[in-house]
Amino acid sequence: MNRRKQPLQTASHATQKKSRRVKISKTLAPPLMAHLGYQGARHLHPQRLPTKSAEKTVSVRLLDLGNETIENLQKIAETIKRLMVPGLRLKAIPENLMDRLVLLEKLDLSNNQLSDGSLPESMKRLEHLVELNLNTNKFTKVPPALKKLKSLSRLDLSENSIDNLNGLEKLRRIQILVVDNNKLSSVFKEVCHLKRLEILRCRNNSIKDIGVEIRQMKQLRDLDISNNKLSILPTDVLLLPGLETLNASRNKITKIPAFNIKLHNRHWVSEVDLSDNQITVFPGHLLRMTEKLDLSSNQIKILNMNAMKELERNPNQELVVDDNPLVFPPAEITGQNAILAFIQEARLNTPVYRGMKILVIGSHKSGKSSLIQSMVDNQGRLAEDLNESVAGIDLYDLIYDCEMKVKSEETGKMVKEVRPLQLCLWDFCGHPYYEFPHYLFFEQPSVALLTFNMKEFTPEKFNEMIGCWLDWMIAKTNSLKVVLVGTQCDKMSKEKIKDVKAEVKKQMTEFKNYHESILNERINDISQKSEISPTLTERMFSYRKLLIFTDTFTVQSDVIATSSAEFIGFEQLRKSIELIAKDENQFPPTPDYNLPLVLHKVKTFWVDVENYLDEKSNSMVVPIMPWDEYVEEVTTKFGMKKQIKDITQYLHVTGKVLWFSSAPVLSDYVFIRPAWLFELLRNIYRHDFEEKVDFGIDDTYKQMGFSQTRFERNKKELLQHGVMDKDFLRAILGYLIPPDMKENFNFLLDILLKGFKIGYPAAKKSKEMTYNFSPEIENIENVSKILIPWLRKTEEPEEIISLWQDRNDRERVAALLRFPKYIPPGLFELLCVGAQKTERHNLTFKAHWSNGILARHNKIDAILMISHEFGPKGRGACLKYELRGDSPDPVYYPTRPAAMWTILLPLLQDFEEIIKSFKGVLVERQMLCKFCREPSFLGEWNTPKETQNLPEKVCEACGEKVDTDTLVQQREEKRDGISMKSLFSCKLKFLVKCYFSVCLYTVMIILFDRIVLSVIFLICNI
């Protein structure tokens, strides 16, 4: 076992010596009264008081406290900075001892018999006192006299009988506090307000737990809590941002809770000592954050192979596991190098089986994090608003030993075999803020645990707690296997639990019936028509397809009741997960990818690729690889180019990498460290941005030249307008991508804008407090600001309302997209980002507010408004595209509907492309009557032929005959001609207008001349 780090030397740690009695001969020498130290001297020297030396006395050690000694001390008191009065068996400190010690910085009263009330009131005069040593006395509480010592930064109260630390709240400057060997049962609640505390020693007490208050102690770097009665070491201790050394040895700790360690921004702890405890499960995750981990003298039997990879990567790390009943590796394998060699060899010979990804979702504060941590730790654990779980997505790993029947390769008979089921848990924050950004991670088959608080459940809250989440999932995919998990069942009676389960099952049936009734009603309406047009045929087909899609969406309606506090229901949950994993029909192979089944062997070289990418991800600043580069590197090293897509898809579905194979643009990249991407998105989309993003927390803002004023201005701009300054984004992501790596940042920004479509470039107008929503941007480096539609919550500007109303009587074309049941969050925002593509749509954005945009076409005289609004009670919604003529002379040269369709059709095609990724969404396409403005007509842009042959249609709402060119696009050949004409429409209109003006002017001149001549002729005749 390696030598442990020597603890901080304090008086309580040194061997206390009894005061030596010196016999003084009355005839040979005068008595020694004190030891004195002079300014500049290194040692104390025995001297009589008062001293006759001309040097300035700064240190005094008294050997008695007689009146004569105190009087002589006062004569040199004005220069004394250090006073030591240890080991004199004092029961009280004389009141006049502290008189005139105005410069005293250090006071040692250790190894006496001082008790409560023995410190004089005169101590309050020690305004410069920095260090006070009161160890080895008889105090039972913190002396009240300390409250006045405003400069005190080092305090030693060890070796007393103190049972609480009340009274330290006034000592705001304390940096070192030693309370070893007392009778304390609680410490952190009393000292959490000491914001400057760096070193805390509280060993040999009776402390049973560490509360959440320790989170406030952000400056703590050295904590010794050894030899107490702790059974749990909370993650809050290990996540302290300044922690360097932790000694929690000689306690009763049985397990170290799992928690997320961000590899890209981890804080390294020099040493963690957990020796002499009762830990049974190897806390391998600590190897990701500590340079030395001492786990000696515990009950650990198995060292996890994957966790030990950290030691292979970092040869300077040290792991001590002496005196444990190890089975793997065997006990005879000793020494770190030998253990690593054994594990490396074992890894080569151990088969790997396909694991499974589990998505844990549910309403905010429904108990997801507590559920996950209890699953991972295999014991009850409550996570009260842990910082790691309040935003975005967090990752956890879990392994179940799963017993299953397999065919023996030797005998061909079915035999029982235990295989490791590797689970990758994704903890989704349930705040509504994340409904859009989290959608991207739902495109592949997975298990979903849908949690809800059973205690608060009522039939009226079904949609809020369960129904809306089912809609959210169904809209995106039917590949999820959903398990309903109720939490906090320990707070309910057995009868109440039974009632809730029954009610949920009933509501689930009604939910499914309601969904089917909506579709069946529409199918019947179409079937009863005498004639069914191609558009109606297509619509009926889509309804039937939706019925099949939702019918294959699997939900386990029997609720699993759990309690993280009492660790109830977790065995049933485990069995449910294992049952899904063993069922070969749950995640079968697909035509596109040839993947092994869950719990079946994975090819060896696939595992080699996984290990290689894991190693590579830790060395990359931006762990993103372009697809072509990824394929080249992997196939060059491992070969098998034909299997590269299968390998990558396997890594994706098991949560090892992210490859969005079906997403445009994003399919061109492989994200080889998912946790990094989650952290990136967490910093852009977070519901608590105003609270968590602070100028004083991170030095990156100062490094990039941000002042407090500029920081607050950019932060306000984002919160109020949804506009992110590019440099502000660089600073926010500074710990992920160093600010000096501009090329890497621009590479990432390009992916965010084009792949994730988080927003589009904008620019602030210099003289106005407004924005240019369509600035001319040559490349990504020229981007100055980014408008993020999901964050934009502004109202529609008054001038836009007026502009739109002024064109109320112009020619118009309007399409309506109705979502009777559910609209995917973020759909409108994606459409806005897509419409901003100038090269495709030729639009200049004039305004963008929370639920709408207004844009002008650059070549056709028309303005466009895209808007959306929710239905009554939040159920359903609609999106509207409306184009109105914007000709400067609408009477003589109005903008024709045919020209408007050349603008509208590409936008609707964009919608159709996006909605393909939401296979479970019911959407109805309609066109508005230009007279009554009701959605009286079918939206037939996907099947336009029938209506294109008709000159007009009758509106069922108002009875007016409506030209079909406002309802459907022109035929292809006509549309091409119109498109070409529209390019020159403005010039053509101008030339025609000039021609007619000249002709009119000429006619008027001729008429005028004739009239004048006629008048003259008449006058002459008269």
Tab-separated table of C-alpha atoms in Angstrom, residues 439 471 474-476 546 549 819 822-824 827 915 918-923:
chain	number	residue	atom	x	y	z
A	439	TYR	CA	-36.619	15.546	-30.597
A	471	ASP	CA	-48.107	12.331	-28.151
A	474	ILE	CA	-45.690	9.005	-31.239
A	475	ALA	CA	-45.221	12.120	-33.364
A	476	LYS	CA	-41.591	11.164	-33.960
A	546	LEU	CA	-51.201	6.535	-39.285
A	549	PHE	CA	-48.147	3.388	-37.213
A	819	PHE	CA	-52.906	19.677	-36.740
A	822	TYR	CA	-50.755	17.498	-31.881
A	823	ILE	CA	-48.142	19.715	-33.507
A	824	PRO	CA	-44.483	18.751	-33.043
A	827	LEU	CA	-41.828	22.669	-36.386
A	915	ILE	CA	-42.963	16.477	-41.852
A	918	PHE	CA	-42.661	13.141	-37.943
A	919	LYS	CA	-44.385	9.968	-39.067
A	920	GLY	CA	-46.982	9.910	-36.314
A	921	VAL	CA	-48.414	13.404	-36.872
A	922	LEU	CA	-51.897	13.972	-38.251
A	923	VAL	CA	-51.892	17.016	-40.552
